[in-house]
């Protein structure tokens, strides 16, 4: 018998290299607040976002349950990042993917999905209550064709992936010193799974939601209803108006509403002054971390998520004409926008 077959393999493909991302110190914001403001570098995942964790968790759970056979077709409604993760991990595991994405999402993500080999169906953006909403289209396709629907919003294998990976990594990387965890909500998997793990370790760790305008999570966590959702945001991948299964039973200690201009200023500052190239949801998260720091004082260790790279949004939030048409500014002094 080959002796190598007896020992576990030492080297692995990309499906073993999701997560274990570095924790990056945000220098200026840490100095301004007297706290350690730290970001999980999720853009370093193989598919370039935090959603690789959910994609891997959902695929592993489904194959353990016998729902996925080699050669299966995955279908998902996604703002892009989950689709990118499912497509790449699908290639590594022998599945093909069909991605339903609202046409309002950045052209970079749509092109990337096609380049990676997904079958991409772009659809008009419709609210969840409308049968034409991208998630309902993905579900119906799965039902009609016998495909596997990842169902990231209501499949709790999503938050379990964060409970098993993101939470323990943050606990270990801060040696248990973390005092608050801040995240925005798309599916809610990151916020729910990570805070659940951290609270089990130390119930004093604050769970904090950072919400863009136009979403109802601030309203849900502070008022117990989804009534307040005024304003709007151009952030992609976040901005939830309903309580998904991944959010059920989850309570927050604090929630903040972050205007786009505040998050955009943070993102451009981090690119210019610290060499970090991030998308707007990261900016919302970091602005939330700063609000918490300012309310609760110096000396804390506040961790948030750097969800994906600015490379996916070059034609929008890094494009001068696009910004000017929206009346957004990139060079405001940091202190002037922080809430
Ligand atoms: N930021 C970006 C860029 C995303 O694509 C997503 C997921 N849609 C999130 C944040 C939110 O993550 P979650 O789905 O775990 O709430």
Coordinates of C-alpha atoms and ligand atoms in Angstrom, one line a residue:
X1 CA 0.0 0.0 0.0
X2 CA 1.2 3.5 -0.8
X3 CA 2.4 4.9 2.6
X4 CA 1.3 8.4 1.5
X5 CA -2.3 7.2 1.5
X6 CA -2.1 6.6 5.2
X7 CA -1.2 10.1 6.2
X8 CA -3.5 13.1 5.8
X9 CA -2.6 15.3 2.9
X10 CA -0.4 18.3 3.8
X11 CA -1.4 20.5 1.0
X12 CA -4.9 21.5 -0.1
X13 CA -6.9 23.2 -2.9
X14 CA -8.8 26.5 -2.5
X15 CA -11.7 24.8 -0.7
X16 CA -9.4 24.5 2.3
X17 CA -8.2 28.1 2.1
X18 CA -11.4 30.0 2.9
X19 CA -11.2 32.1 6.0
X20 CA -8.2 32.5 8.4
X21 CA -7.9 36.0 7.1
X22 CA -5.6 38.6 8.8
X23 CA -6.9 41.2 11.3
X24 CA -5.7 44.6 10.0
X25 CA -5.3 47.6 12.3
X26 CA -6.9 50.8 11.0
X27 CA -4.2 53.2 12.2
X28 CA -5.7 56.7 12.0
X29 CA -9.2 55.7 13.2
X30 CA -7.6 53.8 16.1
X31 CA -5.6 56.9 17.0
X32 CA -8.6 59.2 16.7
X33 CA -10.7 57.1 19.0
X34 CA -8.1 55.7 21.4
X35 CA -9.4 52.2 20.6
X36 CA -8.0 49.4 18.5
X37 CA -10.2 49.4 15.4
X38 CA -9.5 46.2 13.6
X39 CA -10.8 44.8 10.3
X40 CA -11.0 41.2 9.1
X41 CA -9.4 41.2 5.7
X42 CA -12.1 39.2 4.0
X43 CA -11.2 40.4 0.5
X44 CA -8.3 38.0 0.8
X45 CA -10.6 35.0 0.5
X46 CA -10.2 33.0 -2.8
X47 CA -13.4 34.6 -4.3
X48 CA -12.5 38.0 -2.9
X49 CA -15.2 38.4 -0.2
X50 CA -16.6 37.4 3.2
X51 CA -19.2 35.4 1.2
X52 CA -16.8 32.6 0.5
X53 CA -17.4 31.5 4.0
X54 CA -21.1 31.2 3.6
X55 CA -20.8 29.6 0.1
X56 CA -18.4 26.9 1.5
X57 CA -20.6 26.3 4.5
X58 CA -23.8 25.9 2.4
X59 CA -22.1 23.6 -0.1
X60 CA -20.5 21.4 2.7
X61 CA -23.8 21.2 4.6
X62 CA -25.7 20.3 1.4
X63 CA -23.3 17.6 0.3
X64 CA -23.3 16.1 3.9
X65 CA -27.1 15.9 3.6
X66 CA -26.9 14.1 0.2
X67 CA -28.4 17.1 -1.6
X68 CA -25.5 17.6 -3.9
X69 CA -23.9 15.1 -6.3
X70 CA -20.9 15.7 -8.6
X71 CA -22.0 17.5 -11.7
X72 CA -24.9 19.2 -9.9
X73 CA -26.1 22.6 -10.9
X74 CA -26.2 25.3 -8.2
X75 CA -28.5 28.2 -8.5
X76 CA -28.6 31.4 -6.3
X77 CA -30.0 34.9 -6.2
X78 CA -27.1 37.1 -5.1
X79 CA -25.7 40.7 -5.2
X80 CA -22.6 39.0 -6.7
X81 CA -20.2 37.9 -4.0
X82 CA -22.0 34.7 -2.9
X83 CA -22.3 33.9 -6.6
X84 CA -18.6 34.4 -7.1
X85 CA -17.8 32.1 -4.1
X86 CA -20.3 29.4 -5.2
X87 CA -18.9 29.5 -8.8
X88 CA -15.3 29.1 -7.7
X89 CA -15.9 26.6 -5.0
X90 CA -18.3 24.8 -7.4
X91 CA -15.5 24.5 -9.9
X92 CA -13.2 23.0 -7.2
X93 CA -15.9 20.5 -6.2
X94 CA -17.4 19.6 -9.6
X95 CA -20.6 21.7 -9.8
X96 CA -21.8 24.3 -12.3
X97 CA -23.5 27.5 -11.3
X98 CA -26.4 29.7 -12.5
X99 CA -26.5 33.1 -10.9
X100 CA -29.5 35.4 -10.8
X101 CA -28.4 39.0 -10.1
X102 CA -30.2 42.4 -10.1
X103 CA -29.0 44.5 -13.1
X104 CA -28.3 47.4 -10.7
X105 CA -25.2 45.6 -9.3
X106 CA -21.8 46.8 -10.4
X107 CA -20.8 45.8 -14.0
X108 CA -17.5 44.6 -12.6
X109 CA -19.2 41.8 -10.5
X110 CA -21.5 40.8 -13.4
X111 CA -18.5 40.6 -15.8
X112 CA -16.4 38.7 -13.3
X113 CA -19.2 36.1 -12.7
X114 CA -19.4 35.5 -16.5
X115 CA -15.6 35.3 -16.8
X116 CA -15.5 32.7 -14.0
X117 CA -17.9 30.5 -15.9
X118 CA -21.2 31.1 -14.2
X119 CA -24.4 31.3 -16.3
X120 CA -25.5 34.8 -15.3
X121 CA -29.1 35.9 -15.5
X122 CA -29.5 39.7 -14.9
X123 CA -33.0 40.8 -13.7
X124 CA -34.6 44.1 -12.9
X125 CA -34.4 45.0 -9.2
X126 CA -37.7 44.2 -7.4
X127 CA -38.6 44.2 -3.7
X128 CA -38.8 40.9 -1.8
X129 CA -42.6 41.0 -1.9
X130 CA -42.6 41.0 -5.7
X131 CA -42.5 37.6 -7.4
X132 CA -39.9 39.0 -9.8
X133 CA -37.4 39.5 -7.0
X134 CA -34.1 37.8 -7.8
X135 CA -34.4 35.3 -4.9
X136 CA -37.8 34.1 -6.0
X137 CA -36.6 33.7 -9.6
X138 CA -33.7 31.5 -8.3
X139 CA -36.0 29.4 -6.1
X140 CA -38.4 28.8 -9.0
X141 CA -35.6 27.8 -11.4
X142 CA -34.4 25.3 -8.8
X143 CA -37.9 23.9 -8.5
X144 CA -38.5 23.7 -12.2
X145 CA -35.1 22.2 -13.2
X146 CA -34.2 20.1 -10.1
X147 CA -31.2 22.3 -9.3
X148 CA -29.7 23.0 -5.9
X149 CA -30.8 26.4 -4.5
X150 CA -28.3 27.7 -2.0
X151 CA -30.9 30.0 -0.4
X152 CA -28.3 32.1 1.5
X153 CA -30.8 34.4 3.2
X154 CA -32.8 31.6 4.9
X155 CA -30.4 28.7 5.0
X156 CA -28.8 28.8 8.4
X157 CA -25.7 26.9 7.2
X158 CA -24.7 30.4 6.3
X159 CA -24.6 31.8 9.9
X160 CA -23.2 28.4 11.1
X161 CA -20.2 29.0 8.9
X162 CA -19.5 32.3 10.7
X163 CA -20.1 30.7 14.1
X164 CA -17.5 28.0 13.2
X165 CA -14.9 30.2 11.5
X166 CA -15.2 34.0 11.8
X167 CA -16.1 34.0 15.5
X168 CA -13.3 31.7 16.6
X169 CA -10.8 33.4 14.4
X170 CA -11.6 36.8 16.0
X171 CA -11.5 35.4 19.5
X172 CA -8.1 33.8 18.8
X173 CA -6.6 36.7 17.0
X174 CA -7.5 39.2 19.7
X175 CA -6.6 36.6 22.4
X176 CA -10.0 37.1 23.8
X177 CA -9.5 40.9 24.1
X178 CA -12.3 41.8 21.7
X179 CA -14.9 44.1 23.3
X180 CA -17.2 44.7 20.4
X181 CA -18.1 43.2 17.0
X182 CA -19.7 45.4 14.3
X183 CA -21.2 44.3 11.0
X184 CA -23.8 45.3 8.5
X185 CA -26.5 43.0 7.2
X186 CA -27.1 41.4 3.8
X187 CA -28.3 37.9 4.8
X188 CA -27.3 38.5 8.4
X189 CA -25.1 35.4 8.4
X190 CA -21.9 37.3 9.3
X191 CA -23.5 39.3 12.1
X192 CA -25.6 36.5 13.6
X193 CA -23.0 33.7 13.5
X194 CA -20.0 35.7 14.7
X195 CA -21.8 37.5 17.6
X196 CA -23.4 34.2 18.7
X197 CA -19.9 32.6 19.0
X198 CA -18.3 35.7 20.7
X199 CA -21.2 36.1 23.2
X200 CA -20.9 32.4 24.2
X201 CA -17.2 33.1 25.0
X202 CA -17.9 36.4 26.8
X203 CA -21.4 37.8 27.1
X204 CA -20.0 41.3 27.7
X205 CA -18.7 41.6 24.1
X206 CA -21.0 44.1 22.5
X207 CA -22.9 43.1 19.3
X208 CA -23.3 46.0 17.0
X209 CA -25.2 46.4 13.7
X210 CA -24.2 49.1 11.2
X211 CA -27.0 49.7 8.8
X212 CA -27.1 51.7 5.6
X213 CA -30.0 54.1 4.9
X214 CA -33.0 52.5 3.2
X215 CA -32.6 49.3 5.2
X216 CA -34.7 48.3 8.2
X217 CA -32.2 46.5 10.5
X218 CA -31.6 49.6 12.7
X219 CA -35.3 49.7 13.2
X220 CA -35.6 46.0 13.9
X221 CA -32.8 45.9 16.5
X222 CA -33.7 49.1 18.3
X223 CA -37.5 49.2 17.9
X224 CA -38.5 45.6 17.3
X225 CA -40.2 46.4 14.0
X226 CA -39.1 47.0 10.4
X227 CA -41.0 50.2 9.9
X228 CA -38.2 52.8 9.7
X229 CA -36.3 52.4 6.4
X230 CA -36.2 55.9 5.0
X231 CA -33.3 57.2 2.9
X232 CA -31.3 55.3 0.4
X233 CA -27.8 53.9 -0.1
X234 CA -25.7 52.7 -3.1
X235 CA -24.0 50.1 -1.0
X236 CA -24.2 46.6 -2.7
X237 CA -24.6 43.3 -0.8
X238 CA -26.2 44.9 2.3
X239 CA -29.4 46.8 3.1
X240 CA -32.0 44.3 4.4
X241 CA -35.6 45.1 5.1
X242 CA -36.9 41.7 6.4
X243 CA -35.9 39.4 9.3
X244 CA -34.2 36.5 7.4
X245 CA -33.9 33.0 9.0
X246 CA -30.3 33.8 9.6
X247 CA -31.3 36.7 11.8
X248 CA -34.1 34.9 13.8
X249 CA -33.5 35.0 17.6
X250 CA -30.6 37.4 17.2
X251 CA -30.4 40.5 19.5
X252 CA -28.0 43.4 19.2
X253 CA -26.7 45.7 22.0
X254 CA -26.4 48.7 19.6
X255 CA -27.3 49.7 16.1
X256 CA -26.2 52.7 14.0
X257 CA -27.5 54.2 10.8
X258 CA -24.6 55.2 8.5
X259 CA -25.1 57.7 5.6
X260 CA -23.2 56.8 2.4
X261 CA -21.1 60.0 2.5
X262 CA -19.7 59.0 5.9
X263 CA -18.8 55.5 4.7
X264 CA -17.4 56.8 1.4
X265 CA -15.1 59.2 3.2
X266 CA -13.8 56.4 5.3
X267 CA -13.2 54.2 2.3
X268 CA -11.3 56.9 0.3
X269 CA -9.3 57.8 3.4
X270 CA -8.2 54.2 3.9
X271 CA -7.2 53.9 0.3
X272 CA -5.2 57.2 0.3
X273 CA -3.6 57.1 3.7
X274 CA -3.4 53.4 4.6
X275 CA -3.3 51.4 1.3
X276 CA -6.6 49.6 2.0
X277 CA -8.8 49.3 -1.1
X278 CA -12.4 48.4 0.0
X279 CA -16.0 48.5 -1.1
X280 CA -18.7 50.6 0.6
X281 CA -20.1 47.9 2.9
X282 CA -16.7 47.9 4.6
X283 CA -17.0 51.6 5.0
X284 CA -20.4 51.3 6.6
X285 CA -19.0 48.7 9.0
X286 CA -15.9 50.8 9.9
X287 CA -18.0 53.9 10.4
X288 CA -20.2 51.8 12.7
X289 CA -17.1 50.8 14.7
X290 CA -16.1 54.4 15.0
X291 CA -19.5 55.5 16.2
X292 CA -19.4 52.7 18.9
X293 CA -15.9 53.8 19.9
X294 CA -16.9 57.4 20.3
X295 CA -20.0 56.5 22.3
X296 CA -18.2 54.0 24.6
X297 CA -14.8 55.6 25.0
X298 CA -11.1 54.7 24.6
X299 CA -9.4 51.5 25.4
X300 CA -11.6 49.0 23.5
X301 CA -10.8 46.4 20.9
X302 CA -13.4 46.7 18.2
X303 CA -13.5 44.3 15.3
X304 CA -15.4 44.6 12.1
X305 CA -15.5 43.1 8.6
X306 CA -13.6 44.3 5.5
X307 CA -16.1 42.6 3.2
X308 CA -14.6 43.0 -0.3
X309 CA -12.3 45.0 -2.4
X310 CA -12.9 48.3 -4.1
X311 CA -11.8 46.7 -7.4
X312 CA -15.4 45.5 -7.8
X313 CA -16.7 49.1 -7.7
X314 CA -14.2 51.1 -9.7
X315 CA -16.8 52.3 -12.2
X316 CA -18.9 53.6 -9.4
X317 CA -17.6 54.8 -6.1
X318 CA -14.0 55.4 -7.4
X319 CA -15.2 57.1 -10.7
X320 CA -15.2 60.9 -10.5
X321 CA -18.1 61.4 -12.9
X322 CA -20.3 58.8 -11.2
X323 CA -19.6 60.4 -7.8
X324 CA -20.2 64.0 -9.1
X325 CA -23.6 62.9 -10.6
X326 CA -24.6 61.7 -7.1
X327 CA -23.2 64.8 -5.4
X328 CA -20.8 62.7 -3.3
X329 CA -17.3 63.9 -2.2
X330 CA -14.2 61.9 -1.7
X331 CA -11.9 64.5 0.0
X332 CA -13.9 65.7 3.0
X333 CA -11.8 65.7 6.2
X334 CA -12.4 62.5 8.1
X335 CA -13.3 64.3 11.3
X336 CA -16.0 66.3 9.6
X337 CA -18.1 63.3 8.6
X338 CA -17.6 60.9 11.5
X339 CA -20.8 60.7 13.6
Ligands
LIG1 N1 -20.7 43.2 2.1 C1 -20.8 42.7 0.9 C2 -20.0 43.4 -0.2 C3 -21.6 41.6 0.6 O1 -21.6 41.1 -0.7 C4 -22.3 41.0 1.6 C5 -23.2 39.9 1.4 N2 -24.3 40.0 0.5 C6 -22.3 41.6 2.9 C7 -21.5 42.7 3.1 C8 -23.1 41.1 4.0 O2 -22.8 39.8 4.5 P1 -24.0 38.9 5.1 O3 -24.7 38.3 4.0 O4 -23.3 37.8 5.9 O5 -24.9 39.7 6.0

